[in-house]
PDB file of N, CA and C in Angstrom:
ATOM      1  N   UNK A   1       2.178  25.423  -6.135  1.00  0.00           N
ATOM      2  CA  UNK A   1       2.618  24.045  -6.188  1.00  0.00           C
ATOM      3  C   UNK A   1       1.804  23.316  -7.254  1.00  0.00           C
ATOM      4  N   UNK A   2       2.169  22.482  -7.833  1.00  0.00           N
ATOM      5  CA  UNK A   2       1.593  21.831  -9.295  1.00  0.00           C
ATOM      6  C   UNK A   2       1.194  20.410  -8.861  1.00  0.00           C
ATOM      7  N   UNK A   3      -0.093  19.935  -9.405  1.00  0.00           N
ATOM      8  CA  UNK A   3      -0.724  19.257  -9.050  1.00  0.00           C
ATOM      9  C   UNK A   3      -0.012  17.812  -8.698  1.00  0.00           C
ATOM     10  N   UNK A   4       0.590  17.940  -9.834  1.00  0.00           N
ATOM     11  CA  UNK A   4       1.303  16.508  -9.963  1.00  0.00           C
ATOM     12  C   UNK A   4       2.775  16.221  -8.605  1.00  0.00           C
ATOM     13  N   UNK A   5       3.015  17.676  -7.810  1.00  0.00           N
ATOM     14  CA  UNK A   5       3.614  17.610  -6.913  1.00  0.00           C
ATOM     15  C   UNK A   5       3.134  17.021  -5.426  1.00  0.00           C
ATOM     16  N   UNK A   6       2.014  17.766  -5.485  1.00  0.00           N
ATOM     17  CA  UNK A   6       0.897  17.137  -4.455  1.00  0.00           C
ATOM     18  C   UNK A   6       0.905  15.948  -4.528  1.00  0.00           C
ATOM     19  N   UNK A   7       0.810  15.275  -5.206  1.00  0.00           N
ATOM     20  CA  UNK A   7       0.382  14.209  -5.195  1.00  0.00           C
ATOM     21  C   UNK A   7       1.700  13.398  -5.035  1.00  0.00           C
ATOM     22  N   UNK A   8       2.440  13.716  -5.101  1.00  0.00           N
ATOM     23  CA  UNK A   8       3.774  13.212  -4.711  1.00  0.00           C
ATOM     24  C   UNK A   8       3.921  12.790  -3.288  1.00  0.00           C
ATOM     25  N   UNK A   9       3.670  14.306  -3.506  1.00  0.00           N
ATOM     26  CA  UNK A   9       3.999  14.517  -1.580  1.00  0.00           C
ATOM     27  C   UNK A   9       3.324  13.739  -0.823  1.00  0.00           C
ATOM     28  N   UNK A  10       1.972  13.611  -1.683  1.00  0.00           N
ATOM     29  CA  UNK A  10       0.773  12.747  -0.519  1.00  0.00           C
ATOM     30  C   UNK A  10       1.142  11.202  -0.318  1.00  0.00           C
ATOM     31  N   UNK A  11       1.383  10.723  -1.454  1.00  0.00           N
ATOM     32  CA  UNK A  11       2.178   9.563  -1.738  1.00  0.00           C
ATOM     33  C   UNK A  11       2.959   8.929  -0.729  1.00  0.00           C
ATOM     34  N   UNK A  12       3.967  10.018  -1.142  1.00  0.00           N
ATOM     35  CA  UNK A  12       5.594   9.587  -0.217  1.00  0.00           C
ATOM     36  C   UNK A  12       5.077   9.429   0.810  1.00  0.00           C
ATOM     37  N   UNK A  13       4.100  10.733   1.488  1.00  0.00           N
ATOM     38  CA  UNK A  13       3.787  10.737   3.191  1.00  0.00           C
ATOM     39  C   UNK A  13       3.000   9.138   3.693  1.00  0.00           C
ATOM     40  N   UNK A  14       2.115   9.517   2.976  1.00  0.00           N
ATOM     41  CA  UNK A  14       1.457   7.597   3.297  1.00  0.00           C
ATOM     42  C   UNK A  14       2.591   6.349   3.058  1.00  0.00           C
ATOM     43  N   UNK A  15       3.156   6.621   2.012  1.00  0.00           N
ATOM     44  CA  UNK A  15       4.245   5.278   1.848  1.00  0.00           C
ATOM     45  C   UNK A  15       5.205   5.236   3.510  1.00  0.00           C
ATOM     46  N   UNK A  16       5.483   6.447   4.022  1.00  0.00           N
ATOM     47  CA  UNK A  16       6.539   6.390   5.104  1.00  0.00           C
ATOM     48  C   UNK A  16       5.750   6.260   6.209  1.00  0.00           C
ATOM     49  N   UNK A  17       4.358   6.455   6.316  1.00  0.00           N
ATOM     50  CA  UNK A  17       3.320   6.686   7.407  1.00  0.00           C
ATOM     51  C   UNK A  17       2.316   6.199   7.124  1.00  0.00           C
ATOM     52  N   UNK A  18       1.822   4.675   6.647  1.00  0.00           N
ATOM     53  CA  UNK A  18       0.634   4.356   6.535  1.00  0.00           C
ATOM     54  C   UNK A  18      -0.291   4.206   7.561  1.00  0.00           C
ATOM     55  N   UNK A  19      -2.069   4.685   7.260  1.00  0.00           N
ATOM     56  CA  UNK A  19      -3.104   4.479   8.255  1.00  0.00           C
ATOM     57  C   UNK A  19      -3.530   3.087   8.045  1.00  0.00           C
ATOM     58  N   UNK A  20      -4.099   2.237   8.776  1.00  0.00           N
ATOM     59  CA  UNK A  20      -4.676   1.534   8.508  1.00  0.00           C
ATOM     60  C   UNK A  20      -4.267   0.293   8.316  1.00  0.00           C
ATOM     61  N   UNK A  21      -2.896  -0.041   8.707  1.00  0.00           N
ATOM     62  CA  UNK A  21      -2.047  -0.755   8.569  1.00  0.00           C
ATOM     63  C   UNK A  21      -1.310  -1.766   9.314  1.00  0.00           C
ATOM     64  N   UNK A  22      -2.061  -2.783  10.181  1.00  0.00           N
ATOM     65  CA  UNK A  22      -1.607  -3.897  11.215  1.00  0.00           C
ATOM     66  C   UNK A  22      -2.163  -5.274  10.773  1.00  0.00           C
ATOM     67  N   UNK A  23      -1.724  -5.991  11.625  1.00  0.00           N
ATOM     68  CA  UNK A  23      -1.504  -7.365  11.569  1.00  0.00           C
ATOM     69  C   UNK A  23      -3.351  -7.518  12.233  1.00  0.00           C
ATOM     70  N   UNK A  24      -4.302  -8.499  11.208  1.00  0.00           N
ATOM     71  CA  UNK A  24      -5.443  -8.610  12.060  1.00  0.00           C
ATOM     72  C   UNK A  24      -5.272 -10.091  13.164  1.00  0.00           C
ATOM     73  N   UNK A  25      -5.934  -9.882  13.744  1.00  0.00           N
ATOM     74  CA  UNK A  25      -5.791 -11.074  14.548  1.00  0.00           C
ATOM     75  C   UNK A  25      -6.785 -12.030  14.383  1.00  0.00           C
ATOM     76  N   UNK A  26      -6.592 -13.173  14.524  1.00  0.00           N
ATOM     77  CA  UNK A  26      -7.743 -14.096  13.785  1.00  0.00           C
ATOM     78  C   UNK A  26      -8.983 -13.696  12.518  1.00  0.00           C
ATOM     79  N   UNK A  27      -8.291 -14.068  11.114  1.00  0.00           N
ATOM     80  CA  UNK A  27      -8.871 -12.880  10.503  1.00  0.00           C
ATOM     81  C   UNK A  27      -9.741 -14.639   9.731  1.00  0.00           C
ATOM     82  N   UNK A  28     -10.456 -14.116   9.227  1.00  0.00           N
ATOM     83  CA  UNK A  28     -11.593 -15.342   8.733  1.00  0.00           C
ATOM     84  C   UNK A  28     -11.172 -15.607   7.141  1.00  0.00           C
ATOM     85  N   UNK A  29     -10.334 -14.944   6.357  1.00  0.00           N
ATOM     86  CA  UNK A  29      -9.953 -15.518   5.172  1.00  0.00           C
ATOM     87  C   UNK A  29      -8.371 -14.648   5.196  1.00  0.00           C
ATOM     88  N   UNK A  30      -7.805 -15.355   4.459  1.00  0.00           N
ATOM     89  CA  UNK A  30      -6.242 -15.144   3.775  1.00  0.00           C
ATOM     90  C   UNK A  30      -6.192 -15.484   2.571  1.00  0.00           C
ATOM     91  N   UNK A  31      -5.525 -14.053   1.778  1.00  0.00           N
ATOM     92  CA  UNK A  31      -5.050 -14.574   0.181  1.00  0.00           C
ATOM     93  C   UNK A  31      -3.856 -13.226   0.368  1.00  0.00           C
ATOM     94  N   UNK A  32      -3.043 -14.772  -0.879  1.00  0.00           N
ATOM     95  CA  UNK A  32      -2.211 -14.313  -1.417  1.00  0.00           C
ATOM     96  C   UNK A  32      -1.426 -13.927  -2.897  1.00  0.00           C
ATOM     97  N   UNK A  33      -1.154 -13.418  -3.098  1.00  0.00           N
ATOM     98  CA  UNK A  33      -1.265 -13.436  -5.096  1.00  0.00           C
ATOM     99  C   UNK A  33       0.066 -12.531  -5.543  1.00  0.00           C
ATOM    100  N   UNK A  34       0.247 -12.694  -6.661  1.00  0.00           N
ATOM    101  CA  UNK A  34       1.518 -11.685  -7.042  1.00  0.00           C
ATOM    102  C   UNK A  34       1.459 -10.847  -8.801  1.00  0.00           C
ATOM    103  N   UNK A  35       1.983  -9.511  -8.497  1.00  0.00           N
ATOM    104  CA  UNK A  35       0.909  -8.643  -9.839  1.00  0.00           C
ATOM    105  C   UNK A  35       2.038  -8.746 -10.868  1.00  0.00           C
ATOM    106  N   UNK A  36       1.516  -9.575 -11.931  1.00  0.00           N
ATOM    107  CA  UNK A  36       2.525 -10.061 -13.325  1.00  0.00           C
ATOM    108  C   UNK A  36       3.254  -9.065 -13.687  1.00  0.00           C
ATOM    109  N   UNK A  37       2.681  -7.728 -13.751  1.00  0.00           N
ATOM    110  CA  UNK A  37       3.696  -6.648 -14.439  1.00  0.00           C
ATOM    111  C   UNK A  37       4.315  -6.396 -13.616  1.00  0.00           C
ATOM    112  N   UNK A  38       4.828  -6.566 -12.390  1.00  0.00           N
ATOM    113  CA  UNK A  38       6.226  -6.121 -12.077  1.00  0.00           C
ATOM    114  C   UNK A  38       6.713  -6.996 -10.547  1.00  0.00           C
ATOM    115  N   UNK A  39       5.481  -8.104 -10.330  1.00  0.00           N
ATOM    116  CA  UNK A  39       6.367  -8.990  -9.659  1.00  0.00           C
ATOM    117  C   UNK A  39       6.175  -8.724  -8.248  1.00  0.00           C
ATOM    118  N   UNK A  40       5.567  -7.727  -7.847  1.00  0.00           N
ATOM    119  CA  UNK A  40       5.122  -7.708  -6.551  1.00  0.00           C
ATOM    120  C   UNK A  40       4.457  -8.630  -5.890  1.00  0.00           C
ATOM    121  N   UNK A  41       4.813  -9.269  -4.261  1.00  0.00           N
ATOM    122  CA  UNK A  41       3.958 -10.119  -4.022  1.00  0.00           C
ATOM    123  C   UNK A  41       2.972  -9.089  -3.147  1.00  0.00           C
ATOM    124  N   UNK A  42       1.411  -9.834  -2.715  1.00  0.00           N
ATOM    125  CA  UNK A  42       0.560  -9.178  -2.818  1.00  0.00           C
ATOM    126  C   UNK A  42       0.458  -9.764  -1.537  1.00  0.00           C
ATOM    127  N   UNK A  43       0.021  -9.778  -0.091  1.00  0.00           N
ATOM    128  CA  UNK A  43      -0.154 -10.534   1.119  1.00  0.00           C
ATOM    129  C   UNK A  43      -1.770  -9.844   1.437  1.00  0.00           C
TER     130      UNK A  43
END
C-alpha cells in the first residue's frame, strides 16, 4: 500500500469518526473566525 494511500485512509476514517469531538460545557473562552482561502467557517 503507498504511502500517500494511508494517509487517505487515515483521513477519511477520522473525518467519518472523529475522537475528541463534543460540545464543552461552560467553556471559559469562544472564538470564531473564517480561513480566506476557501471560506471555511472556523467555530
Amino acid at each position: 500500500m503507498e504511502l500517500n494511500s494511508i494517509y487517505t485512509e487515515i483521513i477519511t476514517e477520522h473525518n467519518a469518526s472523529p475522537t475528541n469531538k463534543h460540545h464543552i460545557e461552560n467553556p471559559t473562552a469562544t472564538l470564531k473566525g473564517v480561513n480566506p482561502s476557501c471560506g471555511d467557517e472556523i467555530t
